[in-house]
PDB file of C-alpha atoms in Angstrom:
ATOM      1  CA  MET N   1      49.394  62.926 141.341  1.00  0.00           C
ATOM      2  CA  LYS N   2      49.398  65.857 139.204  1.00  0.00           C
ATOM      3  CA  GLY N   3      48.828  65.099 135.694  1.00  0.00           C
ATOM      4  CA  LYS N   4      48.604  61.471 136.389  1.00  0.00           C
ATOM      5  CA  VAL N   5      45.491  59.810 134.703  1.00  0.00           C
ATOM      6  CA  ALA N   6      43.291  58.023 137.462  1.00  0.00           C
ATOM      7  CA  VAL N   7      40.049  55.907 137.070  1.00  0.00           C
ATOM      8  CA  ILE N   8      37.935  55.684 139.795  1.00  0.00           C
ATOM      9  CA  THR N   9      34.659  53.068 139.568  1.00  0.00           C
ATOM     10  CA  GLY N  10      31.549  53.783 141.556  1.00  0.00           C
ATOM     11  CA  ALA N  11      32.260  57.655 141.206  1.00  0.00           C
ATOM     12  CA  GLY N  12      28.871  58.587 141.366  1.00  0.00           C
ATOM     13  CA  SER N  13      28.472  58.996 145.145  1.00  0.00           C
ATOM     14  CA  GLY N  14      30.063  58.315 148.288  1.00  0.00           C
ATOM     15  CA  ILE N  15      33.984  57.605 148.628  1.00  0.00           C
ATOM     16  CA  GLY N  16      34.082  57.391 144.927  1.00  0.00           C
ATOM     17  CA  ARG N  17      32.628  61.278 144.472  1.00  0.00           C
ATOM     18  CA  ALA N  18      34.854  62.244 147.376  1.00  0.00           C
ATOM     19  CA  LEU N  19      38.158  60.569 145.766  1.00  0.00           C
ATOM     20  CA  ALA N  20      37.439  61.947 142.281  1.00  0.00           C
ATOM     21  CA  LEU N  21      37.046  65.576 143.902  1.00  0.00           C
ATOM     22  CA  GLU N  22      40.104  64.967 146.107  1.00  0.00           C
ATOM     23  CA  LEU N  23      42.208  64.155 143.203  1.00  0.00           C
ATOM     24  CA  ALA N  24      41.098  66.588 141.131  1.00  0.00           C
ATOM     25  CA  ARG N  25      42.334  69.176 143.825  1.00  0.00           C
ATOM     26  CA  ARG N  26      45.670  67.491 143.407  1.00  0.00           C
ATOM     27  CA  GLY N  27      45.769  67.949 139.485  1.00  0.00           C
ATOM     28  CA  ALA N  28      44.852  64.412 138.325  1.00  0.00           C
ATOM     29  CA  ARG N  29      43.158  63.672 135.114  1.00  0.00           C
ATOM     30  CA  LEU N  30      40.109  61.434 135.938  1.00  0.00           C
ATOM     31  CA  ALA N  31      37.886  58.628 134.324  1.00  0.00           C
ATOM     32  CA  LEU N  32      34.964  58.220 136.212  1.00  0.00           C
ATOM     33  CA  SER N  33      32.334  55.673 135.914  1.00  0.00           C
ATOM     34  CA  ASP N  34      29.062  54.583 137.608  1.00  0.00           C
ATOM     35  CA  VAL N  35      25.992  52.354 137.116  1.00  0.00           C
ATOM     36  CA  SER N  36      24.094  55.730 138.212  1.00  0.00           C
ATOM     37  CA  ASP N  37      24.074  58.184 135.180  1.00  0.00           C
ATOM     38  CA  ALA N  38      22.396  60.948 137.289  1.00  0.00           C
ATOM     39  CA  GLY N  39      25.229  60.540 139.952  1.00  0.00           C
ATOM     40  CA  LEU N  40      27.926  60.318 137.739  1.00  0.00           C
ATOM     41  CA  ALA N  41      26.758  63.806 136.062  1.00  0.00           C
ATOM     42  CA  GLU N  42      26.791  65.459 139.370  1.00  0.00           C
ATOM     43  CA  THR N  43      30.238  64.208 140.189  1.00  0.00           C
ATOM     44  CA  ALA N  44      31.466  65.374 136.857  1.00  0.00           C
ATOM     45  CA  GLU N  45      30.134  68.822 137.078  1.00  0.00           C
ATOM     46  CA  GLN N  46      31.794  69.196 140.675  1.00  0.00           C
ATOM     47  CA  VAL N  47      35.119  67.761 139.126  1.00  0.00           C
ATOM     48  CA  LYS N  48      35.071  70.196 136.183  1.00  0.00           C
ATOM     49  CA  ALA N  49      34.382  73.226 138.525  1.00  0.00           C
ATOM     50  CA  LEU N  50      37.554  72.508 139.858  1.00  0.00           C
ATOM     51  CA  GLY N  51      39.157  72.754 136.618  1.00  0.00           C
ATOM     52  CA  ALA N  52      40.007  69.011 136.318  1.00  0.00           C
ATOM     53  CA  GLU N  53      39.973  67.091 132.951  1.00  0.00           C
ATOM     54  CA  VAL N  54      37.506  64.245 133.293  1.00  0.00           C
ATOM     55  CA  HIS N  55      36.113  61.287 130.916  1.00  0.00           C
ATOM     56  CA  THR N  56      32.854  59.727 132.327  1.00  0.00           C
ATOM     57  CA  ALA N  57      31.266  56.315 131.234  1.00  0.00           C
ATOM     58  CA  HIS N  58      28.286  54.660 132.429  1.00  0.00           C
ATOM     59  CA  LEU N  59      29.843  50.926 133.683  1.00  0.00           C
ATOM     60  CA  ASP N  60      28.624  47.899 135.373  1.00  0.00           C
ATOM     61  CA  VAL N  61      31.566  46.611 136.931  1.00  0.00           C
ATOM     62  CA  THR N  62      29.904  43.080 136.911  1.00  0.00           C
ATOM     63  CA  ASP N  63      30.150  42.916 132.986  1.00  0.00           C
ATOM     64  CA  ARG N  64      33.476  41.555 132.175  1.00  0.00           C
ATOM     65  CA  ALA N  65      33.510  42.557 128.708  1.00  0.00           C
ATOM     66  CA  ALA N  66      32.251  45.890 129.486  1.00  0.00           C
ATOM     67  CA  VAL N  67      35.184  46.591 131.790  1.00  0.00           C
ATOM     68  CA  GLU N  68      37.554  45.497 129.337  1.00  0.00           C
ATOM     69  CA  ALA N  69      36.368  47.619 126.786  1.00  0.00           C
ATOM     70  CA  TYR N  70      36.252  50.548 128.898  1.00  0.00           C
ATOM     71  CA  ALA N  71      39.865  49.972 129.990  1.00  0.00           C
ATOM     72  CA  GLY N  72      40.890  50.243 126.203  1.00  0.00           C
ATOM     73  CA  THR N  73      38.544  53.598 125.754  1.00  0.00           C
ATOM     74  CA  VAL N  74      40.401  55.055 128.641  1.00  0.00           C
ATOM     75  CA  ALA N  75      43.599  54.247 127.355  1.00  0.00           C
ATOM     76  CA  ASP N  76      42.773  55.633 123.983  1.00  0.00           C
ATOM     77  CA  HIS N  77      41.259  58.844 125.409  1.00  0.00           C
ATOM     78  CA  TYR N  78      44.174  59.904 127.575  1.00  0.00           C
ATOM     79  CA  GLY N  79      47.062  57.918 125.846  1.00  0.00           C
ATOM     80  CA  VAL N  80      48.134  56.563 129.386  1.00  0.00           C
ATOM     81  CA  VAL N  81      46.780  55.262 132.506  1.00  0.00           C
ATOM     82  CA  HIS N  82      48.481  55.402 136.058  1.00  0.00           C
ATOM     83  CA  GLN N  83      46.159  54.576 138.617  1.00  0.00           C
ATOM     84  CA  ILE N  84      42.899  52.572 139.150  1.00  0.00           C
ATOM     85  CA  TYR N  85      40.665  52.836 142.098  1.00  0.00           C
ATOM     86  CA  ASN N  86      38.296  49.980 142.176  1.00  0.00           C
ATOM     87  CA  ASN N  87      35.864  51.687 144.465  1.00  0.00           C
ATOM     88  CA  ALA N  88      32.451  50.293 143.033  1.00  0.00           C
ATOM     89  CA  GLY N  89      30.613  48.239 145.931  1.00  0.00           C
ATOM     90  CA  ILE N  90      27.156  47.411 147.763  1.00  0.00           C
ATOM     91  CA  SER N  91      26.594  46.404 151.240  1.00  0.00           C
ATOM     92  CA  GLY N  92      24.784  43.278 150.387  1.00  0.00           C
ATOM     93  CA  GLY N  93      22.184  41.203 151.787  1.00  0.00           C
ATOM     94  CA  GLY N  94      21.697  42.256 155.669  1.00  0.00           C
ATOM     95  CA  ARG N  95      20.481  38.569 156.520  1.00  0.00           C
ATOM     96  CA  THR N  96      21.894  35.631 158.043  1.00  0.00           C
ATOM     97  CA  ILE N  97      23.683  33.107 155.618  1.00  0.00           C
ATOM     98  CA  LEU N  98      20.832  30.867 156.709  1.00  0.00           C
ATOM     99  CA  ASP N  99      18.208  33.330 155.440  1.00  0.00           C
ATOM    100  CA  SER N 100      20.135  34.817 152.638  1.00  0.00           C
ATOM    101  CA  ASP N 101      18.979  33.846 148.925  1.00  0.00           C
ATOM    102  CA  TRP N 102      21.401  33.109 146.357  1.00  0.00           C
ATOM    103  CA  ALA N 103      20.382  36.270 144.073  1.00  0.00           C
ATOM    104  CA  ALA N 104      21.680  38.633 147.051  1.00  0.00           C
ATOM    105  CA  ILE N 105      24.798  36.349 147.435  1.00  0.00           C
ATOM    106  CA  ASP N 106      25.674  36.412 143.840  1.00  0.00           C
ATOM    107  CA  LYS N 107      25.152  40.017 143.436  1.00  0.00           C
ATOM    108  CA  THR N 108      27.110  41.037 146.245  1.00  0.00           C
ATOM    109  CA  LEU N 109      30.094  38.804 145.170  1.00  0.00           C
ATOM    110  CA  ALA N 110      29.948  40.048 141.598  1.00  0.00           C
ATOM    111  CA  VAL N 111      30.018  43.905 142.194  1.00  0.00           C
ATOM    112  CA  ASN N 112      32.396  44.033 145.350  1.00  0.00           C
ATOM    113  CA  LEU N 113      34.643  41.200 144.410  1.00  0.00           C
ATOM    114  CA  PHE N 114      34.522  40.167 140.701  1.00  0.00           C
ATOM    115  CA  GLY N 115      34.425  44.121 139.946  1.00  0.00           C
ATOM    116  CA  VAL N 116      37.346  44.654 141.772  1.00  0.00           C
ATOM    117  CA  ILE N 117      38.991  41.535 140.028  1.00  0.00           C
ATOM    118  CA  HIS N 118      37.740  42.707 136.523  1.00  0.00           C
ATOM    119  CA  GLY N 119      39.018  46.398 137.029  1.00  0.00           C
ATOM    120  CA  THR N 120      42.414  45.263 137.947  1.00  0.00           C
ATOM    121  CA  LYS N 121      42.853  42.598 135.228  1.00  0.00           C
ATOM    122  CA  ALA N 122      41.756  45.192 132.518  1.00  0.00           C
ATOM    123  CA  PHE N 123      43.745  47.943 133.636  1.00  0.00           C
ATOM    124  CA  LEU N 124      46.726  46.150 134.748  1.00  0.00           C
ATOM    125  CA  PRO N 125      48.576  46.004 131.288  1.00  0.00           C
ATOM    126  CA  HIS N 126      47.898  49.704 130.938  1.00  0.00           C
ATOM    127  CA  LEU N 127      49.613  50.490 134.548  1.00  0.00           C
ATOM    128  CA  ILE N 128      52.524  48.446 133.779  1.00  0.00           C
ATOM    129  CA  ALA N 129      52.942  50.485 130.209  1.00  0.00           C
ATOM    130  CA  SER N 130      52.887  53.557 132.117  1.00  0.00           C
ATOM    131  CA  GLY N 131      55.813  53.027 134.032  1.00  0.00           C
ATOM    132  CA  ASP N 132      54.477  54.397 137.261  1.00  0.00           C
ATOM    133  CA  GLY N 133      51.163  52.390 137.862  1.00  0.00           C
ATOM    134  CA  HIS N 134      49.235  51.954 141.148  1.00  0.00           C
ATOM    135  CA  VAL N 135      46.281  49.790 142.023  1.00  0.00           C
ATOM    136  CA  VAL N 136      44.027  50.741 144.720  1.00  0.00           C
ATOM    137  CA  ASN N 137      41.394  48.300 145.695  1.00  0.00           C
ATOM    138  CA  ILE N 138      38.755  49.271 148.282  1.00  0.00           C
ATOM    139  CA  SER N 139      37.827  46.548 150.716  1.00  0.00           C
ATOM    140  CA  SER N 140      36.307  47.273 154.003  1.00  0.00           C
ATOM    141  CA  LEU N 141      37.101  47.142 157.993  1.00  0.00           C
ATOM    142  CA  ASN N 142      34.760  43.797 157.028  1.00  0.00           C
ATOM    143  CA  GLY N 143      37.901  42.511 155.069  1.00  0.00           C
ATOM    144  CA  PHE N 144      39.258  41.414 158.110  1.00  0.00           C
ATOM    145  CA  LEU N 145      36.528  41.352 160.829  1.00  0.00           C
ATOM    146  CA  ALA N 146      33.384  39.251 160.518  1.00  0.00           C
ATOM    147  CA  GLN N 147      29.901  40.339 161.636  1.00  0.00           C
ATOM    148  CA  PRO N 148      26.627  38.557 161.736  1.00  0.00           C
ATOM    149  CA  THR N 149      24.419  39.140 158.529  1.00  0.00           C
ATOM    150  CA  LEU N 150      27.307  40.363 156.651  1.00  0.00           C
ATOM    151  CA  GLY N 151      28.249  36.696 155.102  1.00  0.00           C
ATOM    152  CA  ALA N 152      28.447  37.808 151.403  1.00  0.00           C
ATOM    153  CA  TYR N 153      29.806  41.359 152.216  1.00  0.00           C
ATOM    154  CA  CYS N 154      32.482  39.882 154.362  1.00  0.00           C
ATOM    155  CA  ALA N 155      33.406  37.061 151.940  1.00  0.00           C
ATOM    156  CA  SER N 156      33.748  39.834 149.241  1.00  0.00           C
ATOM    157  CA  LYS N 157      35.769  42.158 151.250  1.00  0.00           C
ATOM    158  CA  PHE N 158      37.998  39.195 152.699  1.00  0.00           C
ATOM    159  CA  GLY N 159      38.281  38.379 148.903  1.00  0.00           C
ATOM    160  CA  VAL N 160      39.425  41.748 148.091  1.00  0.00           C
ATOM    161  CA  ARG N 161      42.178  41.874 150.546  1.00  0.00           C
ATOM    162  CA  GLY N 162      43.586  38.466 149.648  1.00  0.00           C
ATOM    163  CA  PHE N 163      43.505  39.197 145.892  1.00  0.00           C
ATOM    164  CA  THR N 164      44.984  42.353 146.395  1.00  0.00           C
ATOM    165  CA  GLU N 165      47.965  41.284 148.549  1.00  0.00           C
ATOM    166  CA  VAL N 166      48.438  38.585 146.136  1.00  0.00           C
ATOM    167  CA  LEU N 167      48.599  40.914 143.079  1.00  0.00           C
ATOM    168  CA  ARG N 168      51.299  42.944 145.054  1.00  0.00           C
ATOM    169  CA  THR N 169      53.494  39.862 145.682  1.00  0.00           C
ATOM    170  CA  GLU N 170      53.485  39.170 141.937  1.00  0.00           C
ATOM    171  CA  MET N 171      54.388  42.866 140.979  1.00  0.00           C
ATOM    172  CA  ILE N 172      57.147  42.686 143.243  1.00  0.00           C
ATOM    173  CA  ASN N 173      58.229  39.218 141.767  1.00  0.00           C
ATOM    174  CA  GLY N 174      57.780  40.257 138.475  1.00  0.00           C
ATOM    175  CA  GLY N 175      59.739  43.774 138.871  1.00  0.00           C
ATOM    176  CA  HIS N 176      56.797  45.304 137.408  1.00  0.00           C
ATOM    177  CA  PRO N 177      56.491  49.106 137.811  1.00  0.00           C
ATOM    178  CA  VAL N 178      53.134  49.090 139.839  1.00  0.00           C
ATOM    179  CA  LYS N 179      52.420  49.647 143.675  1.00  0.00           C
ATOM    180  CA  VAL N 180      49.478  47.918 145.051  1.00  0.00           C
ATOM    181  CA  THR N 181      47.183  49.251 147.928  1.00  0.00           C
ATOM    182  CA  VAL N 182      44.070  47.720 149.609  1.00  0.00           C
ATOM    183  CA  VAL N 183      42.216  50.066 151.646  1.00  0.00           C
ATOM    184  CA  HIS N 184      40.189  49.313 154.771  1.00  0.00           C
ATOM    185  CA  PRO N 185      37.618  52.104 155.522  1.00  0.00           C
ATOM    186  CA  GLY N 186      35.648  51.917 158.731  1.00  0.00           C
ATOM    187  CA  GLY N 187      32.273  53.747 159.317  1.00  0.00           C
ATOM    188  CA  VAL N 188      32.405  56.468 156.431  1.00  0.00           C
ATOM    189  CA  ARG N 189      29.173  58.717 156.187  1.00  0.00           C
ATOM    190  CA  THR N 190      27.856  57.314 152.839  1.00  0.00           C
ATOM    191  CA  ASP N 191      24.621  56.056 151.624  1.00  0.00           C
ATOM    192  CA  ILE N 192      25.106  52.586 151.910  1.00  0.00           C
ATOM    193  CA  ALA N 193      22.899  51.287 154.632  1.00  0.00           C
ATOM    194  CA  SER N 194      20.081  53.126 152.989  1.00  0.00           C
ATOM    195  CA  ALA N 195      20.797  51.712 149.889  1.00  0.00           C
ATOM    196  CA  THR N 196      20.779  48.130 150.979  1.00  0.00           C
ATOM    197  CA  LEU N 197      17.061  48.557 152.162  1.00  0.00           C
ATOM    198  CA  ARG N 198      16.272  50.218 148.911  1.00  0.00           C
ATOM    199  CA  MET N 199      17.643  47.548 146.822  1.00  0.00           C
ATOM    200  CA  ALA N 200      15.950  45.031 149.004  1.00  0.00           C
ATOM    201  CA  GLN N 201      12.836  46.699 148.232  1.00  0.00           C
ATOM    202  CA  THR N 202      13.144  47.106 144.609  1.00  0.00           C
ATOM    203  CA  GLU N 203      13.786  43.538 144.283  1.00  0.00           C
ATOM    204  CA  GLY N 204      10.466  42.554 146.053  1.00  0.00           C
ATOM    205  CA  TYR N 205      11.716  42.044 149.570  1.00  0.00           C
ATOM    206  CA  GLU N 206       9.579  42.873 152.651  1.00  0.00           C
ATOM    207  CA  VAL N 207      12.019  44.934 154.951  1.00  0.00           C
ATOM    208  CA  SER N 208      11.195  44.368 158.742  1.00  0.00           C
ATOM    209  CA  ALA N 209      11.097  46.951 161.402  1.00  0.00           C
ATOM    210  CA  ALA N 210      14.212  45.348 162.754  1.00  0.00           C
ATOM    211  CA  GLU N 211      15.947  45.790 159.589  1.00  0.00           C
ATOM    212  CA  GLN N 212      14.885  49.595 159.193  1.00  0.00           C
ATOM    213  CA  ALA N 213      16.337  50.144 162.857  1.00  0.00           C
ATOM    214  CA  ARG N 214      19.479  48.666 162.025  1.00  0.00           C
ATOM    215  CA  MET N 215      19.848  50.947 158.908  1.00  0.00           C
ATOM    216  CA  ARG N 216      18.983  53.797 161.531  1.00  0.00           C
ATOM    217  CA  THR N 217      21.530  52.615 163.876  1.00  0.00           C
ATOM    218  CA  TYR N 218      24.099  52.578 161.201  1.00  0.00           C
ATOM    219  CA  ASN N 219      23.317  56.145 159.807  1.00  0.00           C
ATOM    220  CA  GLU N 220      23.158  57.663 163.175  1.00  0.00           C
ATOM    221  CA  LYS N 221      25.821  55.995 165.182  1.00  0.00           C
ATOM    222  CA  LEU N 222      28.258  53.963 163.136  1.00  0.00           C
ATOM    223  CA  LEU N 223      28.721  55.682 159.720  1.00  0.00           C
ATOM    224  CA  LYS N 224      30.528  58.869 161.311  1.00  0.00           C
ATOM    225  CA  MET N 225      33.547  59.920 159.081  1.00  0.00           C
ATOM    226  CA  PRO N 226      32.820  62.007 156.513  1.00  0.00           C
ATOM    227  CA  ALA N 227      33.548  61.047 152.883  1.00  0.00           C
ATOM    228  CA  GLU N 228      35.930  63.858 152.190  1.00  0.00           C
ATOM    229  CA  GLN N 229      38.271  63.075 155.113  1.00  0.00           C
ATOM    230  CA  ALA N 230      38.133  59.319 154.092  1.00  0.00           C
ATOM    231  CA  ALA N 231      39.328  60.484 150.507  1.00  0.00           C
ATOM    232  CA  ARG N 232      42.275  62.569 152.056  1.00  0.00           C
ATOM    233  CA  ILE N 233      43.394  59.739 154.027  1.00  0.00           C
ATOM    234  CA  ILE N 234      43.152  57.311 150.856  1.00  0.00           C
ATOM    235  CA  ALA N 235      45.150  59.878 148.777  1.00  0.00           C
ATOM    236  CA  ASP N 236      47.810  60.556 151.283  1.00  0.00           C
ATOM    237  CA  GLY N 237      48.328  56.771 151.823  1.00  0.00           C
ATOM    238  CA  VAL N 238      48.653  56.318 147.826  1.00  0.00           C
ATOM    239  CA  ARG N 239      50.926  59.082 147.480  1.00  0.00           C
ATOM    240  CA  LYS N 240      53.143  57.702 150.121  1.00  0.00           C
ATOM    241  CA  GLY N 241      52.787  53.986 148.276  1.00  0.00           C
ATOM    242  CA  ALA N 242      51.245  52.586 151.517  1.00  0.00           C
ATOM    243  CA  PRO N 243      50.480  48.825 150.994  1.00  0.00           C
ATOM    244  CA  ARG N 244      47.777  49.103 153.155  1.00  0.00           C
ATOM    245  CA  ILE N 245      45.428  52.007 154.231  1.00  0.00           C
ATOM    246  CA  ARG N 246      42.993  51.721 157.193  1.00  0.00           C
ATOM    247  CA  VAL N 247      40.489  54.577 157.205  1.00  0.00           C
ATOM    248  CA  GLY N 248      39.296  55.616 160.710  1.00  0.00           C
ATOM    249  CA  ASN N 249      39.802  54.624 164.473  1.00  0.00           C
ATOM    250  CA  ASP N 250      37.259  51.904 164.084  1.00  0.00           C
ATOM    251  CA  ALA N 251      39.106  50.163 161.135  1.00  0.00           C
ATOM    252  CA  LYS N 252      42.378  50.406 163.361  1.00  0.00           C
ATOM    253  CA  MET N 253      40.757  48.876 166.363  1.00  0.00           C
ATOM    254  CA  ALA N 254      38.875  46.317 164.580  1.00  0.00           C
ATOM    255  CA  ASP N 255      42.117  45.242 162.825  1.00  0.00           C
ATOM    256  CA  ARG N 256      43.903  45.014 166.625  1.00  0.00           C
ATOM    257  CA  LEU N 257      41.125  43.180 167.828  1.00  0.00           C
ATOM    258  CA  VAL N 258      41.635  40.457 165.265  1.00  0.00           C
ATOM    259  CA  ARG N 259      45.278  40.327 165.359  1.00  0.00           C
ATOM    260  CA  PHE N 260      45.581  40.038 169.219  1.00  0.00           C
ATOM    261  CA  LEU N 261      42.402  38.008 169.964  1.00  0.00           C
ATOM    262  CA  PRO N 262      41.551  35.849 166.946  1.00  0.00           C
ATOM    263  CA  ARG N 263      39.902  33.107 168.988  1.00  0.00           C
ATOM    264  CA  TYR N 264      37.836  35.453 171.033  1.00  0.00           C
ATOM    265  CA  TYR N 265      37.055  38.607 168.907  1.00  0.00           C
ATOM    266  CA  PRO N 266      33.720  36.702 167.327  1.00  0.00           C
ATOM    267  CA  LYS N 267      31.996  36.826 170.786  1.00  0.00           C
ATOM    268  CA  PHE N 268      33.190  40.426 171.525  1.00  0.00           C
ATOM    269  CA  VAL N 269      31.401  41.335 168.177  1.00  0.00           C
ATOM    270  CA  VAL N 270      28.354  39.577 168.837  1.00  0.00           C
ATOM    271  CA  GLY N 271      28.295  41.039 172.039  1.00  0.00           C
ATOM    272  CA  LEU N 272      28.348  44.709 170.630  1.00  0.00           C
ATOM    273  CA  GLU N 273      25.966  43.473 168.017  1.00  0.00           C
ATOM    274  CA  ARG N 274      23.492  42.849 170.594  1.00  0.00           C
ATOM    275  CA  ARG N 275      23.919  46.108 172.367  1.00  0.00           C
ATOM    276  CA  LEU N 276      23.541  48.072 169.304  1.00  0.00           C
ATOM    277  CA  PHE N 277      20.824  45.870 167.445  1.00  0.00           C
ATOM    278  CA  GLY N 278      19.461  43.565 170.063  1.00  0.00           C
ATOM    279  CA  LYS N 279      19.296  39.940 169.814  1.00  0.00           C
ATOM    280  CA  ALA N 280      18.323  38.622 166.629  1.00  0.00           C
TER     281      ALA N 280
END
């Protein structure tokens, strides 16, 4: 990755920040964006301390025109773009489909799915022009495994997987010099569970004791892998040109469960949910 220009959305925290640091260590030139200016500034300082060249920008990935303009800005700044890591995402909702409101569904799909589509579409011509491009789209273990209360999130992450796999077929069919990778992280130690409740509170929703307990269970029992380790796994997979990267044993086990027991895995998931969180 030495000398490659790599774009990372959602670089202000979590996997995005860890990816920025990992790619910086590997000699990449970085274009980092986020909606959090404070988080992005912290990431930029850490990256600069490693000696990496970095360009930063405030970016809302749901804004199609802004993403398209950003792609042009990065291309003008560096003269070339080699890699795009469409990483920005939110957990979304946390309620059943029956109880979810349209605003939460719309926002989750706008960030997690359309953010990926916007980034891919905007940067793809530049990646092709580089002669050595790579699209890396972050899905989730919930890109192949469904869970209660994650309707919009699962829809978005299943969508990212499908969109990315279609893109791969098109790059092969068109003979374009662009590799395509979909990433399925399992439980990575980020702020995503806590951010869900903060977002709900900010938007005026009453957070129940059960939802608070669910967040604590995620933070204490499920989100275990350090983001730095996840970033190394992703970067190693990208270096090898892997079409699919499963991050963590939980992601690998979930994948096998769905593949080998497609009819029965929903009952297994519901049973696990009840053991972890109690009956809804």
